XYZ file of C-alpha atoms in Angstrom:
540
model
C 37.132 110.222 148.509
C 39.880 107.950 149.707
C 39.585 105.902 146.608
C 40.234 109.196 144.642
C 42.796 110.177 146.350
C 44.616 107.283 145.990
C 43.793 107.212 141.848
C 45.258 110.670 141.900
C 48.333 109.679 143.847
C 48.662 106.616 141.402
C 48.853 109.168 138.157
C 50.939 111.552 140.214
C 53.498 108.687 140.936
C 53.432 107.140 136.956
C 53.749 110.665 135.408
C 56.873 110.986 137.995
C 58.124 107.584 137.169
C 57.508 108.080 133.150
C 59.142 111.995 133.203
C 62.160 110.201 134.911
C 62.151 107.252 132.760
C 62.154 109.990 129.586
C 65.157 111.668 131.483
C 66.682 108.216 131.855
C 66.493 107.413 128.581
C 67.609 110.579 126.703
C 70.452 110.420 129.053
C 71.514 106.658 127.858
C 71.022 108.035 124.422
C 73.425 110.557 124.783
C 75.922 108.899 126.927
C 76.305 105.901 124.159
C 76.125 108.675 121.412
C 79.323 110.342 122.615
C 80.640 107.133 122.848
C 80.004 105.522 119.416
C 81.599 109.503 118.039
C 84.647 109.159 120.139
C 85.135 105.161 118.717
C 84.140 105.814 115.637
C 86.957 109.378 115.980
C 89.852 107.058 117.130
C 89.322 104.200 114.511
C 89.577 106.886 111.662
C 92.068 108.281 112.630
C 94.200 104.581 112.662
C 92.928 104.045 108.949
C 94.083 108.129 108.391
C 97.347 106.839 109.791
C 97.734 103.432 107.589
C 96.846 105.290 104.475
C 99.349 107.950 104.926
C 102.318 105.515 105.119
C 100.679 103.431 102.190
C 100.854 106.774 100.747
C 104.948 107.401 101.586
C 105.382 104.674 100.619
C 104.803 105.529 96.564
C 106.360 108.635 96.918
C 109.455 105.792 97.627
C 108.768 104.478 94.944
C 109.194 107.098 92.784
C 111.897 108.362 94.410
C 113.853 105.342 93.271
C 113.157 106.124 90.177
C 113.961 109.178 89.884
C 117.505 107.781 91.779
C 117.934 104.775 88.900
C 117.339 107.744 86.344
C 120.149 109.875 87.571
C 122.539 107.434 88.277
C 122.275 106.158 84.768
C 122.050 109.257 82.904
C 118.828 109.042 81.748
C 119.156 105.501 80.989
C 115.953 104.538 79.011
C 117.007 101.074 79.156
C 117.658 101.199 83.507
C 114.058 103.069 83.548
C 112.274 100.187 81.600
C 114.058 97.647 84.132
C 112.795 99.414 86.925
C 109.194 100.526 86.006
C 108.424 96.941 85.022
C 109.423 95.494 88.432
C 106.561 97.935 89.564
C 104.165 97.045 87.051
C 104.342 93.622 87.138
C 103.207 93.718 90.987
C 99.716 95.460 90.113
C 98.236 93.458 87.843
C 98.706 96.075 84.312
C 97.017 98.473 86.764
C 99.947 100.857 86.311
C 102.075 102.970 84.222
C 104.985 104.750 84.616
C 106.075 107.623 82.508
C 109.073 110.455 82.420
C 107.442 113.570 80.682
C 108.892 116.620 79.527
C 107.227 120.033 78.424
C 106.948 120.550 74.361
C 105.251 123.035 72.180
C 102.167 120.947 71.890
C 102.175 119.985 75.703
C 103.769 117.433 78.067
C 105.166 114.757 76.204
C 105.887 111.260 77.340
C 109.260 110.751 76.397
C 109.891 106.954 78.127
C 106.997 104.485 79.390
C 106.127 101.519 80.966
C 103.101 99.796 81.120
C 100.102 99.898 79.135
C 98.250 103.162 80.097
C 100.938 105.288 78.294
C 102.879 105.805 75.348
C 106.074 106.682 73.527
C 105.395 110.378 72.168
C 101.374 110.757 73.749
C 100.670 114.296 74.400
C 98.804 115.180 77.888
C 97.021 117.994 77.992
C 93.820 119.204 80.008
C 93.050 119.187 83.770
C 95.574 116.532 83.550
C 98.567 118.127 82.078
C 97.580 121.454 83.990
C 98.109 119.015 87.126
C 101.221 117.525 85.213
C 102.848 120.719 84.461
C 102.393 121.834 88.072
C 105.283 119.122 88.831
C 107.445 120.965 87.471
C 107.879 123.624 89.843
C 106.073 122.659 92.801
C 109.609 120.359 94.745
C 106.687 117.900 95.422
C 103.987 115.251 94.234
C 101.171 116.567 92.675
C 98.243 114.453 92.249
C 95.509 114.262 89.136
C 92.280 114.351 89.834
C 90.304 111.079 88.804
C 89.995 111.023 85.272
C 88.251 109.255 82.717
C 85.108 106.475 83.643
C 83.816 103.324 84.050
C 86.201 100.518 84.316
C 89.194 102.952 82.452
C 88.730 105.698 85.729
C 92.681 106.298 87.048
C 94.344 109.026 88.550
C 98.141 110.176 88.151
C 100.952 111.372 90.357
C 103.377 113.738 89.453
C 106.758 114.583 90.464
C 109.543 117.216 88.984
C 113.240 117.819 90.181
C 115.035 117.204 92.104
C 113.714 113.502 91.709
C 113.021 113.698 88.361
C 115.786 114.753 86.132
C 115.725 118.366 85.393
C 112.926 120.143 82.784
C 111.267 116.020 83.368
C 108.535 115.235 85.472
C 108.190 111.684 87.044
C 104.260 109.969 86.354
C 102.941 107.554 88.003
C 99.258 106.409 86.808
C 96.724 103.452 88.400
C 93.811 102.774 86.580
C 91.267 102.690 89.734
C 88.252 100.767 87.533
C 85.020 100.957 89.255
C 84.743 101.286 92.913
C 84.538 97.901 94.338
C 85.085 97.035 97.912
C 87.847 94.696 98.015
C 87.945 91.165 98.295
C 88.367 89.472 101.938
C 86.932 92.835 103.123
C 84.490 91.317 105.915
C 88.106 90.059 107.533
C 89.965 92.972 106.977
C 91.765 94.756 110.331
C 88.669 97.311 110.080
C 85.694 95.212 108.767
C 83.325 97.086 111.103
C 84.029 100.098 108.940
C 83.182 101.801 105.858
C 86.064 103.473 104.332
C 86.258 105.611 100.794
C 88.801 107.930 100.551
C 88.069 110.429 97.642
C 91.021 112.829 95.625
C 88.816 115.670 96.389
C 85.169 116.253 97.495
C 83.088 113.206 98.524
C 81.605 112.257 95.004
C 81.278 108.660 93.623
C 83.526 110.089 90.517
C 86.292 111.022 92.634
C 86.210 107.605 94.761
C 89.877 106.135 94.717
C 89.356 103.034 97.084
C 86.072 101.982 98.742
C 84.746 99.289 101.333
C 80.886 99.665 99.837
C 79.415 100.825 96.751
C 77.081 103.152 98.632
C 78.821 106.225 97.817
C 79.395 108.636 99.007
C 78.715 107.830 102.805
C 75.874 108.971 104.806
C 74.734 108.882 108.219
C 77.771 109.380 111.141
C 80.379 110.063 108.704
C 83.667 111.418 110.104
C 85.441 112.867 107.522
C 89.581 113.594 107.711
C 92.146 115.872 105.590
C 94.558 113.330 103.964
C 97.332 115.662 102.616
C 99.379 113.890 99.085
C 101.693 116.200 98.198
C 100.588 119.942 97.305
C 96.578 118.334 97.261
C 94.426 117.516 100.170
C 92.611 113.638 99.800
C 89.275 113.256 102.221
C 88.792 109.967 103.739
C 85.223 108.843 105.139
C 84.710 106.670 107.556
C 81.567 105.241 108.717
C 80.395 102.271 111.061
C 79.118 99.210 109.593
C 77.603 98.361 112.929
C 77.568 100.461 116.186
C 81.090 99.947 117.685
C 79.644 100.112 121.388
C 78.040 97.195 120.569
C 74.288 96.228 119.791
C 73.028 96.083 122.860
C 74.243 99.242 124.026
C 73.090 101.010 120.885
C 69.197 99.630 121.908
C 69.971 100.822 125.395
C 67.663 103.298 125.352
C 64.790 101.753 124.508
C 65.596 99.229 127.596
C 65.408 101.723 129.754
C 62.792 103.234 128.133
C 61.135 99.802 128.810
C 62.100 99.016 131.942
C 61.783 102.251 133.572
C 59.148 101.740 135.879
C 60.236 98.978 137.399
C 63.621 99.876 137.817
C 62.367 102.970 139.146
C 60.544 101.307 142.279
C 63.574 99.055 142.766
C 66.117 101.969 142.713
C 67.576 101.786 145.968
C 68.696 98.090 145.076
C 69.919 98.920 141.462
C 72.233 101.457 142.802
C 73.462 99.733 145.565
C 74.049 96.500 142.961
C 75.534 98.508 140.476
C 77.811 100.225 143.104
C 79.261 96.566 144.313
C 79.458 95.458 140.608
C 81.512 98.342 139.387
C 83.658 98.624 141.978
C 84.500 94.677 141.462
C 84.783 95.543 137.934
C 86.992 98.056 138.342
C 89.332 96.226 140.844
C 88.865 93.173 137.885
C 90.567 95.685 135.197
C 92.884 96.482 137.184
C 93.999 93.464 137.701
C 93.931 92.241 134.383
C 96.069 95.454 133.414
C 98.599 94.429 135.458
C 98.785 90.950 134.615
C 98.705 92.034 130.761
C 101.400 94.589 131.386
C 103.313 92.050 132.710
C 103.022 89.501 129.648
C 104.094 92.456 127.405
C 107.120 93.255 129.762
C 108.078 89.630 129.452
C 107.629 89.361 126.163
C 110.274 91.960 125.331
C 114.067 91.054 125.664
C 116.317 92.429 128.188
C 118.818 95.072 126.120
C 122.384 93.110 126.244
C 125.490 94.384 126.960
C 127.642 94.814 123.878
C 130.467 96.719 123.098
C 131.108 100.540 122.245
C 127.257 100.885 122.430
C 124.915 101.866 125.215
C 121.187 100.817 125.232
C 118.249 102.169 127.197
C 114.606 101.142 126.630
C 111.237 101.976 128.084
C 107.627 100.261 127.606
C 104.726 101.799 129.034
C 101.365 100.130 128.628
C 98.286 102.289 127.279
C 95.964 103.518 130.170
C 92.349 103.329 127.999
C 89.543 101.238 129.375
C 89.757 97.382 128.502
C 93.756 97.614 127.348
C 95.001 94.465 127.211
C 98.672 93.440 126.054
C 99.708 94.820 122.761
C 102.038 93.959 119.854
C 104.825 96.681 120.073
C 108.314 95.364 120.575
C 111.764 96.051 120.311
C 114.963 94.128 120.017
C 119.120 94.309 120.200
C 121.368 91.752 119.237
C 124.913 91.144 118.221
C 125.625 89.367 114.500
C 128.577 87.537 113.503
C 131.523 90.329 112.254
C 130.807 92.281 115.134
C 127.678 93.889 113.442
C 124.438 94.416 115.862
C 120.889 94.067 115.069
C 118.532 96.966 115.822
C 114.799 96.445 115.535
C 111.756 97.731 116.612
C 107.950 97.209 115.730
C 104.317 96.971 115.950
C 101.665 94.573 115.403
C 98.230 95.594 114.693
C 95.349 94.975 117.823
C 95.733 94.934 121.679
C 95.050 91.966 122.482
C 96.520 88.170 123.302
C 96.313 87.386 119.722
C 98.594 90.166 118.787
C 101.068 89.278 121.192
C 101.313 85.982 120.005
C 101.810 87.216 116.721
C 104.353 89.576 117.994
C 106.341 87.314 119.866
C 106.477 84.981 116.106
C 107.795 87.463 114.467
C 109.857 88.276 116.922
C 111.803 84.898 116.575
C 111.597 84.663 113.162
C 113.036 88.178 112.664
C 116.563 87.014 115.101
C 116.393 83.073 112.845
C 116.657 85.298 109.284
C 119.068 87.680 110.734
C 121.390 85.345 111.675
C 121.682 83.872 108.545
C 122.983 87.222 107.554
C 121.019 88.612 105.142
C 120.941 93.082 103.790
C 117.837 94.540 106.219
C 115.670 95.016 102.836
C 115.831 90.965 101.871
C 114.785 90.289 105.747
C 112.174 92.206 105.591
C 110.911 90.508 102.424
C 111.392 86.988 103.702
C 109.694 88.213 107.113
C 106.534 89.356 104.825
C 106.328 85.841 103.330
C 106.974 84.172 106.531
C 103.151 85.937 107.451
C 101.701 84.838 104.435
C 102.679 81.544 104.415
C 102.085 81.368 108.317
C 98.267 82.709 107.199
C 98.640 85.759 109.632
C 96.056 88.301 109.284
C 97.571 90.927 111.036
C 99.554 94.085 109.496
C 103.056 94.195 111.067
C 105.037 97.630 110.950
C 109.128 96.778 110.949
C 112.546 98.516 111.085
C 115.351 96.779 110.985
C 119.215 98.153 110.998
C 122.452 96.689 111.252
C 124.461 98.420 112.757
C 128.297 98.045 111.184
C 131.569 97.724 113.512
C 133.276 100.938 113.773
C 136.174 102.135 111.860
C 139.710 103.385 113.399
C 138.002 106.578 113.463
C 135.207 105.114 115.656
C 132.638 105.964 112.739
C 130.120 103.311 112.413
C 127.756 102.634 109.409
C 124.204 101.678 109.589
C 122.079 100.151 106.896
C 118.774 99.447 107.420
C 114.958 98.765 105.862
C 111.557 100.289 106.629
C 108.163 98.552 106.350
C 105.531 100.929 106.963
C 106.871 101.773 110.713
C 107.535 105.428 111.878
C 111.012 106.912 111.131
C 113.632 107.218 113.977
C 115.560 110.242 114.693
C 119.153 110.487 115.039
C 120.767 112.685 117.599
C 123.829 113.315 116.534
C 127.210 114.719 118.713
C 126.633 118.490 118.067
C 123.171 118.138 118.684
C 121.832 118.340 115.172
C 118.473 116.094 114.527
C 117.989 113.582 111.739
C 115.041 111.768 110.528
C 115.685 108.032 109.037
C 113.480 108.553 106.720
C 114.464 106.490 103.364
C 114.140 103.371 102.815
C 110.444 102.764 103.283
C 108.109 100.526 102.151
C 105.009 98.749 102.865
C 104.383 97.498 106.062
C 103.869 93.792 106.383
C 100.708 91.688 105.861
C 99.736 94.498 103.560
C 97.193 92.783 100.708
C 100.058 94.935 98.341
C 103.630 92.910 98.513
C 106.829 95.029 97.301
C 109.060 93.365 94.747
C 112.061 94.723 95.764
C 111.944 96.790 99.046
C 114.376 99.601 99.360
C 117.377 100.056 102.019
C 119.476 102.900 102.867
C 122.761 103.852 104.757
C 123.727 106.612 107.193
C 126.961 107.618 108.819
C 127.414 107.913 112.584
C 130.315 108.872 114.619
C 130.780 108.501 118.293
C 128.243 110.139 120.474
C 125.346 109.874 118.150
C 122.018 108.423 119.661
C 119.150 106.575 117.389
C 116.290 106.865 119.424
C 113.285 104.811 117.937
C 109.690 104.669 119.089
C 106.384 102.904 118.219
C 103.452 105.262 117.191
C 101.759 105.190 120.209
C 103.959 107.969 121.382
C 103.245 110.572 119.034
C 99.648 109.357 118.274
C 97.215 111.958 120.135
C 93.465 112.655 120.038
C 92.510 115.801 118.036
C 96.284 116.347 117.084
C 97.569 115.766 113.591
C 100.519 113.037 113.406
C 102.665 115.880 111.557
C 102.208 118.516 114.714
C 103.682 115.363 117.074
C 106.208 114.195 115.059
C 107.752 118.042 114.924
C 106.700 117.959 118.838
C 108.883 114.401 119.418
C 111.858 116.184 116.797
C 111.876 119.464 118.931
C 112.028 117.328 122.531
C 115.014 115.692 121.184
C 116.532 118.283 119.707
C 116.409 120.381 123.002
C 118.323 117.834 125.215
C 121.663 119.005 126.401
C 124.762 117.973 124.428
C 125.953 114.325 126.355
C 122.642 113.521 127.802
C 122.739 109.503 127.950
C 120.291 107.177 126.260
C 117.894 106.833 129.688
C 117.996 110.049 130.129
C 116.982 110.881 126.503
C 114.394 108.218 127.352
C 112.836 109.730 129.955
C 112.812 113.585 128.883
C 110.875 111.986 125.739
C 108.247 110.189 127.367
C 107.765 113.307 129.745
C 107.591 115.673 127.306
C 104.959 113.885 124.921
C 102.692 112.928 127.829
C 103.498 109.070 127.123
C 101.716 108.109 130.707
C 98.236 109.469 129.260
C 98.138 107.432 125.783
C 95.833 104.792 125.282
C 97.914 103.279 123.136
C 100.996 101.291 124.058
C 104.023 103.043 123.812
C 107.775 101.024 122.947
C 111.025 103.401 123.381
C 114.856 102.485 121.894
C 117.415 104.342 122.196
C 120.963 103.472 121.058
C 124.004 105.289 121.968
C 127.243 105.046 120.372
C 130.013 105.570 122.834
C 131.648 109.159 122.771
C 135.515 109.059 121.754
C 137.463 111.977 123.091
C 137.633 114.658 120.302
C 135.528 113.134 117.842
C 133.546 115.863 115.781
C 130.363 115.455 115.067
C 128.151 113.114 112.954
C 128.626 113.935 109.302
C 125.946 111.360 107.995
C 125.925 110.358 103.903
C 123.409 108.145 102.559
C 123.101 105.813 99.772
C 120.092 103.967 98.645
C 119.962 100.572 96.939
């Protein structure tokens, strides 16, 4: 009987052990599930964010178009000259085209590159997509058209930026989806990416990291809004982003439950010492890192009619370590000042080091003097040449001297970073947003990047910002951006530049961001009875 009762106490004890060893390993599963979704959430939403200013950044292009077209009344001669220095940088995988509305359907009246012709008529899906330009004050993208290796799509554009009754075309031949070459070393090679103009279909693929299409399995799929037309981007992991091990951890525990189990007490107790080293280890590390970053960054100098204020705080996610944002003042020869800020891709020591190159070789070209634009370009071939693998976002202004009526002008370039705001004297709120291009290290290199000019009298405040402070979990970039432009617009009428600082960073939660967060604000000093900032722009 004793014998039996100790058999029965054995099978009591391994069903116990095995229902908590099930328990133990459904919980694992869940736990790492959660996490791969919330990895897997963040890291689409970057590549949502990078294909949106790729996107911009052809709108740009097409608004300087539109810009050669009016200044040159119509010029077909000025349009050739500037549609082939786009053409020529894809490869014949674009054409350009001004269209206008006939009897027999929209027309091409001028045309560059080899897609499109003098006189063609467009008509179907197409045209209907076409003739919605017209009307519409914004682009309006085709859907993908045509097959095989001759699939493209089109974007469309009427007045104001094309001349009136015209419609600006744009149209890439896509080919057949093909992930791209150097794709295993690409920022996101643990991801598949295909962004579609439409529904998820193979047809409608415009740009794709595998041929398996469309994408299956944990698939998080975002809204990517061109114009009047909403794009969907997939993205998928290649391989689980909590890493292989904990993906399997189930199964370990699964495996080792039993034994784990009887040694409990001693697990725990381990565990309890090891995390709280662990945690005492990050925390550590954070500080040290935080450190680096801070002196990485230069002190803001102390020039004249100008006041400066900055602010760095480092993101507070599990296993930060230093970052690439950065920010810079300096004065130029003629009494002009430098005004930079930017962003290099990864948080890590790698991407300060590449931060802290660019960095110097940014203050080496601008002493030399050169427009924003041509920096920017040089700066671009500095990382190829250099063999840098990382994407760089840069603005760069110069900031003029001021005039006798203390107005000051400032010209500057934008590669792929977000746009300041200006604050001007009465309070009124002004996006910088011309001039943009392609962010640096981009496989894609601009010809001819873009710059612009704006106005600023006494009093005025530029105020620019890495993306770390508007970026937020289950927010759109659009709803912070009007969040950041409504903060700033609400500050009282004199509020300094660390002031303005501060009321920012409070009022877009900057302290709970995992990502790192760079602040700049520039004040020009207030003259007694100046009006307020009348700003006029010019592209080049």
């Amino acid at each position: 009987m004793r014998s039996r009762g100790v058999g029965w106490a054995s099978i009591v004890t391994l069903l116990t052990l095995l229902v908590l060893t099930g328990l133990g390993a459904w919980g694992t599963h869940q736990v790492v599930n959660n996490q791969e979704d919330r990895l897997l959430r963040e890291r689409a939403n970057e590549v949502g964010l990078i294909l949106t200013s790729a996107v911009t950044s052809l709108t740009s292009q097409m608004d300087v178009l539109g810009g050669v077209l009016r200044s040159t009344n119509d010029s077909r001669a000025a349009f050739d000259r500037a549609g082939e220095a786009i053409v020529n940088t894809s490869n014949d995988q674009v054409s350009l085209a001004v269209m206008t509305k006939t009897a027999a359907g929209l027309t091409v009246e001028m045309a560059v590159g080899g897609g499109l012709r003098h006189g063609q008529v467009i008509g179907g899906h197409r045209g209907q997509a076409i003739e919605q330009a017209l009307t519409s004050g914004t682009l309006v993208p085709t859907t993908v058209f045509g097959s095989g290796a001759n699939r493209s799509i089109g974007l469309a554009i009427g007045p104001p930026t094309a001349p009136p009754g015209a419609v600006l075309y744009r149209q890439d031949r896509l080919g057949l989806p093909r992930p791209p070459s150097g794709a295993n070393t690409a920022p996101f090679a643990e991801l598949k990416v295909a962004l579609y103009a439409g529904g998820p279909t193979a047809q409608q693929a415009l740009a794709a990291t595998t041929l398996d299409l469309p994408l299956t399995g944990r698939v998080k799929t975002l809204p990517l809004t061109v114009g009047n037309t909403t794009w969907t981007l997939q993205v998928a992991a290649d391989h689980p982003l909590v890493g292989s091990a904990a993906e399997k951890g189930q199964w370990i525990v699964l495996g080792g439950g039993i034994i784990v189990s009887l040694l409990v007490a001693i697990v725990v107790a381990t565990e309890s010492r090891r995390r709280r080293s662990a945690l005492a280890l990050y925390d550590s590390e954070h500080r040290i890192a935080e450190t680096l970053q801070r002196s990485l960054l230069p002190h803001p100098p102390q020039l004249e009619s100008i006041t400066i204020a900055t602010r760095y705080v480092a993101g507070g996610g599990p296993g930060q370590q230093v970052g690439g944002d950065w920010f810079d003042v300096f004065a130029l020869d003629g009494g002009r000042i430098g005004i930079v800020i930017g962003d290099v891709a990864g948080h890590d020591v790698s991407a300060a080091a590449v931060m802290a190159q660019v960095q110097a070789a940014l203050r080496a070209y601008a002493t030399e003097g050169p427009e924003p634009a041509v920096l920017l370009s040089r700066l671009d071939l500095h990382l190829s040449t250099s063999q840098i693998d990382r994407l760089v976002t840069v603005f760069y202004g110069i900031l003029h001297p001021p005039g006798d009526d203390g107005r000051r002008r400032l010209r500057y370039a934008n590669a792929g970073h977000l746009p300041p705001l200006v604050r001007h004297a009465d309070g009124w709120v002004e996006e910088l947003d011309a001039a943009g291009s392609l962010l640096l290290g981009a496989p894609v290199t601009p010809v001819n990047r873009p710059h612009a000019d704006v106005e600023l009298r006494p009093g005025a405040t530029l105020l620019l910002f890495t993306d770390g402070l508007v970026e937020a979990p289950r927010q759109s970039l659009t709803q912070r951006l009007v969040r950041l432009h409504t903060a700033v617009a609400a500050t009282p009428t004199g509020m300094g530049p660390d002031e303005l600082c501060e009321h920012v960073l409070d009022e877009m939660q900057a302290s709970r961001r995992r990502d790192d967060v760079a602040v700049l604000a520039v004040q020009l000093t207030q003259v007694t009875g100046a009006e307020a900032s009348v700003v006029e722009r010019a592209e080049t």
